[in-house]
Amino acid sequence: MGETEDEPLSLNLFQDLIKEWDTDHVQNNYDPTEILHKMADILEKETNVYMASDPDPFEERHPSRVDPECQLGLLLKAYFKKESLVQEVFNHYMKENYFTRAGLDQSSFNLNVSACRLVLDILPGLEIGVLNDTDGLISQLYKWVSGKLEPLCSYATGLLAVAMELNEVATEAEIREKNSKLVPEMLARLRELQDEAEKERDQARSDRFKRPFALFSKSPLKNPRRLSAEGEVDGVGKLSNGIVTINGGSGGKDQDGELVLGAGGKKETGGGGGCKKALERSGSGTLAPGWPNGIMSPPRSSTENSSSSWAEMELNVIGHFEIFPVSLQASQIFILRLLTPLAEYQDFLSLTQGSRILEVLERYINVRETRDARLAFEALKLLASLFCHKKFTLEWVATGGLSLLMQMPRPSMAATGSSLCLYYLACDDDTMEKICSLPPHTLQDLVKYCLWLLECSHETGRQYSIMFFGLAFPFRTILDIFDASDGLRKLYNTISTLSIISDRDDDRDSMSDDQEFMQRQSVRYTTQSLKKYVEAHLAIRVEEEISSDLTRAGGSPQPPHPSYKPYRLEQEQVTEHIFTLLELMNYRGRWEPIDRLIKLGGIQLLLQVIALSYDWTYAGRAETVKCGLDVLAVCSVIPRVQLALCEKFDLPDESAVGINIVLGTAEGEIVPDSPEVQRAALLVLCHLLCGPVVRPGCVKHTATPTPSKRRGGSDRVKSSDEVINKVWECVRANNGIMALLQLMQTKAPLTDADSIRALACRALVGLARSSTATQIMSKLPIFNNGVLNMLLREPVLQDKRAEHVKFQKHAHELIEKVSGPMSRKNYENNDITLDMLHRASVVANTRIRYNNKQLLQLMHEHLVLSGLNKTAEVLKNESDFVPLVDSSGGSVPPVYPVRSMISFHPSHLNRRMISSPTPSRPISTPSRQITSIPSSRPNHTATSRQQVTTPTRPLPTTNTNRSTTSTSIPIRVNRPTRTSVPTTPTPATRSAMKTMDASDQSTSKALEQVGDTKHEVSLGSIVSDFLSSQHALCRNPMTTCPEFDLLLPHKCPDQRSRRAAPLNFTSRYSKKSLFPPYGGPDGSKLDRKLVYSRFRPVKSFRAGGDDREENVFTSCAFSGDSQFLFAGTYMGDVKMYNLQSSEETTYQCHDSYVYHVQPSRDSKLVITSSSWRTPYSKLWSVGDFFDEKKQFKDEEYLEFSCNVQDKVVGTQSDAVATIYDLHTGQLSRTLKPTSSNGYSRNRATFDPTDDLILSDGVLWDYRAPRQIHKFDKLNQTLSGVFHPNGLEIISNTEVWDIRTFHLLRTVPQLDQCQIVFNSGGEVIFGLNLEQELEDETKFETAFKTFDASDYSLIATIETKKSVLGLCSSWDDQSLAVVEQGNGECVESAVRMYDVGRLRAEEEDQEDDGEDEDGGPDDDDSDGSSDGMGGGDDNDDEWGFPIPLFSDGEDLSGSGSGTPSEDDLDDPDDEVDADEVEDLDDDDGGTIADDDDSWEDIEVEEEVGGD
């Protein structure tokens, strides 16, 4: 590089010098000065060649990392490999007494000069900490600087500048003291050198006027570089071709002469490229005013297109300086470098007093006069450091320095340096306000200059200009000019043209790590600026909409925001502004900046950046994704963006839906352990889901098509309710319910969990407005099992209680959406479940009726007990009723009729404790424990309430004719209010939910409730509230109730009917003749509960052979003829056991463990599936031989069709299902969903009719084939199976209705359970999946049985061994269970159980009980298995319809069939108290377990083994 063929490479010469030094330096009296100068010459030569390639001036990386072919980088590597040379230079050659210590009477000055020169040359590859680590070096440098002997003074200044970049050096007390004296000297020295350089330039201009062509003979390129034979400058590139290409290329130019690059323009590649690359950056054909045309860019004329033009412009574009012999330029650069790191400290301000440093820097920056871009660049770096102090920024803007920054040659190092200064200016708001007050043409020049930097500068120049815009966008003046200059497109192009965002893999794979990092940084800064851009426009648009809304409402508009003041919005303000805009902005209104961003493709680009950042690993990833999400949040106001997020877009490796990416980000999949990113994603979801259904300018469900619809623009004219419904559906389709529910229960990270919960709950509130989502959520267990109540009680972190209050608010809203409206003020606690809300809804819709005469009786009783006998007598005479007490004589104790004694209530108890009532007794005697009654009158006491119910007040005689209005507020009834016409009271809804311990409530709560209503308290309302509170306490309240009895406690009847089958089997069996065939309703279900809670082990099959300890069983299945038992093993074998003879046959089927075996019903075919190593599945024929018929290479799971077993369905990866015809062996269907759920244990399966297929939560029609429906994903593992009744799908705990696609119920006991039905389809066997631990796989030691008709738990059968699999025989009389020992005993076996029979020891216990009782027990034993063991052959039902009334068991799936206390107290119940003692053995929900292991049962037969 840079060498001709007949001259050796610089690297070879340099290595020769190192070898020469290595040989000679051990000699006595060795002087290394000359060889160090030779090394420095080579390094400086290659440094100039490297700088000619125009690297980034802020580049601090090793040259080899910038350009691996660079000779300078190779030289530096060769130098630092020689550690002895490095040590000698720093430890000895830079000592001023080197020769003196060697015993020579010789000055070390020249050696020190050569050593310092060499160190300056190796700085690009030097770790600058070495300067501080070298003992005494920094002190020596200060001594040389103060000595002022050139060139050592300048060299020491340059090295000291590098050392000052270390913070620990610059802040040391001794160094600060030295710098306080050195800085003023350097400033004075700098001014002297500047004046001297000005004189030299004046002299040079005079000489140039005398000899106009002398420039070309004195080019600074003459010494370090030569022109090759082809006229090419070594290390620079051929200028002529490059110039023609630039000016004749395909890139267009805009009105300002700047290069226009669209979204699909050519990408700029990294790496070198010489001067051609530098000139390509120049997108302008003109310079700043006053510049000659030839300097900026080579002219198009061929006569002027020569290398001489580059010789003339090199100093202006790249800059060049020689350090040996040291020049004025080099001395000034070293001083500027020294002052640059020191200028950032506060101490520097006092040291610059009177130095007029800004004037000095202005003269340097004026490249028009100095013609030196290198010197200007160093001055700009110092100026940027000064801009850390507001004093200098304000002074610079006030003196017109801003225009000087924009007059840099383009392109040049100075232009890149000016971008840093502009960025520092924008960091201060006061300075930006002054800038915004400048004339408009100055601001236009500023914005256009920064836009040029976006496209034509170095990489750091681009980044600084991007960051400048990010800080300047809040100022409307800059923002308006930016929009008018088409700035958004240029800002968009900074990332759209990057290779890291490219769709082509070659572009991304060809990048180096450094290039990839720089491009990621560009994406980071651009997304930050876009965020500021859209947020500024958001503030402006909200201000306009609010003013317009106030004007329309007749109010005065808000005062306008000053254009020079910034729009600063906090995150909460941004969220509030977005919702304000959703409420006020016209649905079809235009928002120009966001529309431009959409037109450019910004939405898809941001989603692509978010998705691709999954593979990025650098510190700014979280900030990049967060800013991208914040931009999407603002853009989500536009309906087009909402629809775009619901559509698929292409990624480099796949396609994805935008909302799916946002949901994944919210779950922490894109950027793990970043709560800020999760909150940003959740805010996007809140804006999408919680917006108004009907927005301004849009009519809900337009009946007639608009003209734009007829033009075909259906996407643009969708009504707002259609758009938000599509958003709701898309969130559901991408498993948003499951994701948000999981986030609502998150506990990590500790400091942010409360805010994440609140946002997730808020998003769910918006989604709950969708009827489909509401139906699904209403069946989820989180609303029933108390989990939500526990979450509402306490925050995760006590310091975040404010966030927890938000979560509570949204949670109550969510409960209202899911279960219907309710009044939260009536609930003083948060323990609200869906069951409570259902009962409250029933009570609220119940008509409260009571007998008015009973009310008069109670009034009479109250008057008598209060001593008002005359008033009581008047009431008795006017009304015809039988009094409860005798009112003849005040001192006579009251006499209660028998009926009043039946009506037991705490108030009666209190009355009966009164021995001698007197008129002075307080009037709070009827102490019914109810909460305070709301009233419009504050400070109501019990006395005031009693005063309301005077005898003159008309009684609510029309109460029985009133019914509750159609309100969904829980526990509300109609009550009369005060009206001018007593005969027609006005109904009003009032809260009626009462907690029966109101005496404990504070007065403040009562007053709060009193102040919340405008209704009056009446006697009728009090009675209605009292009766409603009693009704609310019923276990099963009914909407239609008979007249309430005021003298008896109210209780709704229980669910069990008189005709229901008895719980006891003996009673039930005796009634079969009266109520055939099962002894009454639900008799068959009770029989199943009895039979499938008893299992008796009868036989065990163990593997034979030497490897039986390792070859454990993994799966099992009965043959179709029930003659054989197939068992898969860990080592890939399938063992076939003859159930009659117990003969074992082993077949090698796979190389890995067989987790699935399925024989056909005709016992001719068998399917086996294994875990790894293809083929995963195989089909075998079973006859005289076990022959392989077909291999299924990619089908991880395979099973037969259900109705007619003429085909098989296979499950491949990526949710693909394949169907094969068994007659032809050919593939007949391939089902690939448009969007999959990604279940970890997806198993494709047929429905009982073979018309439908379920795969990965997607329902298919096999006949079409087409995708029918995608069920919401509410678990991560199990896809689901069909219920044998063909009407339901069971997916983990969820039960879906195939006909309506509604979620019917959830069965918590089925969580993470593999489901196996018995042959009749009436019973479900639940087998817990294995748990993958760190060092082992753990299995549960029990299996469960469920009633398939209502999914109630029958029993949990404890085996005391790990259960790996099970299957039921075709006649349902036997059950095979794969068991494996735990701990030391890991023996594996397939154990056979008889269904419906007790174990042997249990039978013995029952026999003992019969002897002691003198008779047989009522419960069934194994001897009563006739007609039950295998089920009734005539029973065709595959799922008894879910009964309206259960037999006392918990229908939610708890499986407890034990009767409740209400059942025992019910006189109409068929069950006697003594029969209940036997129910523990009869009923479900029991655990079949004992203290003895089942291997000890003598009746069990063991097969196999030794």
Coordinates of N, CA and C in Angstrom, one line a residue, residues 876-955:
K876 N -102.5 -0.4 66.2 CA -103.2 -1.7 66.2 C -104.7 -1.5 65.8
N877 N -105.3 -0.4 66.3 CA -106.7 -0.2 66.0 C -106.9 0.1 64.6
E878 N -106.0 0.9 64.0 CA -106.2 1.3 62.6 C -105.8 0.2 61.6
S879 N -105.0 -0.7 62.0 CA -104.6 -1.8 61.1 C -105.1 -3.1 61.7
D880 N -105.4 -4.0 60.8 CA -105.9 -5.3 61.3 C -104.8 -6.3 61.2
F881 N -104.1 -6.5 62.3 CA -103.0 -7.5 62.4 C -103.0 -8.1 63.8
V882 N -102.3 -9.2 63.9 CA -102.2 -9.9 65.2 C -100.9 -9.4 65.8
P883 N -100.9 -8.7 67.0 CA -99.7 -8.2 67.5 C -98.7 -9.3 68.0
L884 N -97.4 -8.9 68.0 CA -96.4 -9.9 68.5 C -96.3 -9.8 70.0
V885 N -96.6 -8.7 70.6 CA -96.5 -8.5 72.0 C -97.8 -7.9 72.6
D886 N -98.0 -8.1 73.9 CA -99.2 -7.6 74.5 C -99.0 -6.2 75.0
S887 N -99.7 -5.3 74.5 CA -99.5 -3.9 74.9 C -100.4 -3.4 76.0
S888 N -101.1 -4.3 76.7 CA -101.9 -3.9 77.9 C -101.0 -3.8 79.1
G889 N -100.6 -2.6 79.5 CA -99.7 -2.5 80.7 C -98.3 -2.3 80.3
G890 N -97.6 -1.2 80.7 CA -96.2 -1.0 80.3 C -95.3 -1.8 81.1
S891 N -95.6 -2.3 82.3 CA -94.7 -3.0 83.1 C -94.7 -4.5 82.9
V892 N -95.7 -4.9 82.2 CA -95.8 -6.4 81.9 C -94.8 -6.8 80.9
P893 N -94.0 -7.8 81.2 CA -93.0 -8.2 80.2 C -93.7 -8.6 78.9
P894 N -93.1 -8.4 77.8 CA -93.8 -8.7 76.5 C -93.9 -10.2 76.3
V895 N -95.0 -10.6 75.7 CA -95.3 -12.0 75.5 C -95.2 -12.2 74.0
Y896 N -94.4 -13.1 73.6 CA -94.1 -13.4 72.2 C -94.9 -14.6 71.7
P897 N -95.6 -14.5 70.6 CA -96.3 -15.7 70.1 C -95.2 -16.7 69.6
V898 N -95.7 -17.9 69.3 CA -94.8 -18.9 68.9 C -94.1 -18.6 67.6
R899 N -94.8 -17.9 66.7 CA -94.2 -17.7 65.4 C -93.0 -16.7 65.5
S900 N -93.1 -15.8 66.4 CA -92.0 -14.8 66.6 C -90.8 -15.5 67.1
M901 N -91.0 -16.6 67.9 CA -89.8 -17.3 68.4 C -89.1 -18.0 67.3
I902 N -89.8 -18.4 66.2 CA -89.2 -19.1 65.1 C -88.2 -18.2 64.3
S903 N -88.7 -16.9 64.2 CA -87.9 -16.0 63.5 C -86.7 -15.5 64.3
F904 N -85.7 -16.4 64.3 CA -84.5 -16.1 65.1 C -83.6 -15.1 64.3
H905 N -83.3 -14.1 65.0 CA -82.4 -13.0 64.5 C -81.7 -12.3 65.7
P906 N -80.5 -11.8 65.5 CA -79.9 -11.2 66.6 C -80.7 -10.1 67.2
S907 N -81.6 -9.4 66.4 CA -82.4 -8.4 66.9 C -83.4 -8.9 67.9
H908 N -84.0 -10.1 67.6 CA -84.9 -10.8 68.5 C -84.2 -11.1 69.8
L909 N -83.0 -11.6 69.7 CA -82.3 -11.9 70.9 C -82.1 -10.7 71.8
N910 N -81.8 -9.6 71.2 CA -81.6 -8.3 71.9 C -82.9 -7.9 72.6
R911 N -84.0 -8.1 71.9 CA -85.3 -7.7 72.5 C -85.7 -8.6 73.7
R912 N -85.3 -9.9 73.5 CA -85.7 -10.8 74.6 C -84.9 -10.6 75.9
M913 N -83.8 -9.9 75.7 CA -83.0 -9.6 76.9 C -83.5 -8.4 77.7
I914 N -84.5 -7.8 77.2 CA -85.1 -6.6 77.9 C -86.1 -7.1 78.9
S915 N -85.8 -6.8 80.2 CA -86.7 -7.3 81.2 C -87.9 -6.3 81.5
S916 N -87.6 -5.1 81.4 CA -88.6 -4.1 81.7 C -88.4 -2.8 80.8
P917 N -88.9 -2.8 79.6 CA -88.6 -1.7 78.7 C -89.2 -0.4 79.3
T918 N -88.5 0.6 79.1 CA -89.0 2.0 79.5 C -88.9 2.9 78.4
P919 N -89.7 4.0 78.4 CA -89.7 5.0 77.3 C -88.3 5.7 77.2
S920 N -87.5 5.7 78.3 CA -86.2 6.3 78.2 C -85.1 5.5 77.5
R921 N -85.5 4.3 77.1 CA -84.5 3.4 76.5 C -84.1 4.0 75.1
P922 N -82.9 3.9 74.7 CA -82.5 4.4 73.4 C -83.3 3.7 72.3
I923 N -83.5 4.4 71.2 CA -84.3 3.9 70.1 C -83.5 3.1 69.1
S924 N -82.3 2.6 69.6 CA -81.5 1.8 68.7 C -81.7 0.3 69.0
T925 N -82.9 0.0 69.5 CA -83.2 -1.4 69.9 C -83.1 -2.4 68.8
P926 N -83.8 -2.1 67.6 CA -83.7 -3.0 66.5 C -82.2 -3.0 65.9
S927 N -81.3 -3.7 66.6 CA -79.9 -3.6 66.2 C -79.6 -4.6 65.2
R928 N -80.2 -4.5 64.0 CA -79.8 -5.4 62.9 C -78.5 -4.9 62.4
Q929 N -77.6 -5.8 62.3 CA -76.2 -5.4 62.0 C -76.0 -5.2 60.5
I930 N -76.3 -4.0 60.1 CA -76.2 -3.6 58.7 C -75.3 -2.4 58.6
T931 N -74.9 -2.1 57.5 CA -74.0 -0.9 57.3 C -74.9 0.3 57.3
S932 N -74.2 1.4 57.4 CA -75.0 2.7 57.4 C -75.7 2.9 56.1
I933 N -76.9 3.5 56.1 CA -77.7 3.7 54.9 C -77.3 5.0 54.3
P934 N -76.9 5.0 53.0 CA -76.5 6.3 52.4 C -77.7 7.2 52.4
S935 N -77.4 8.5 52.5 CA -78.4 9.5 52.6 C -77.8 10.8 52.1
S936 N -78.7 11.7 51.6 CA -78.2 13.0 51.2 C -78.0 13.9 52.4
R937 N -78.5 13.5 53.5 CA -78.3 14.4 54.7 C -77.1 13.9 55.5
P938 N -76.1 14.7 55.7 CA -74.9 14.3 56.5 C -75.2 14.2 58.0
N939 N -74.3 13.4 58.6 CA -74.3 13.3 60.1 C -75.6 12.6 60.6
H940 N -76.1 11.6 59.8 CA -77.3 10.9 60.3 C -76.9 9.9 61.3
T941 N -77.6 9.9 62.4 CA -77.4 8.9 63.5 C -78.6 8.0 63.5
A942 N -78.5 7.0 64.4 CA -79.6 6.1 64.5 C -80.8 6.8 64.9
T943 N -80.7 7.8 65.7 CA -81.9 8.5 66.2 C -82.6 9.2 65.0
S944 N -81.7 9.9 64.2 CA -82.3 10.6 63.0 C -83.0 9.6 62.1
R945 N -82.4 8.4 61.9 CA -83.1 7.4 61.1 C -84.5 7.0 61.7
Q946 N -84.5 6.9 63.0 CA -85.8 6.5 63.6 C -86.8 7.6 63.5
Q947 N -86.3 8.8 63.5 CA -87.3 9.9 63.3 C -87.9 9.9 62.0
V948 N -87.2 9.4 61.0 CA -87.8 9.3 59.6 C -89.0 8.4 59.6
T949 N -88.9 7.3 60.2 CA -90.0 6.3 60.2 C -91.1 6.6 61.2
T950 N -91.7 7.7 61.0 CA -92.8 8.1 61.9 C -94.1 7.5 61.3
P951 N -95.1 7.3 62.2 CA -96.4 6.7 61.7 C -97.1 7.5 60.7
T952 N -96.8 8.8 60.6 CA -97.4 9.6 59.6 C -96.9 9.4 58.2
R953 N -95.8 8.8 58.1 CA -95.2 8.6 56.8 C -95.9 7.5 56.1
P954 N -96.3 7.6 54.8 CA -97.0 6.6 54.1 C -96.1 5.4 53.9
L955 N -96.7 4.2 54.1 CA -96.0 3.0 54.0 C -95.8 2.6 52.5

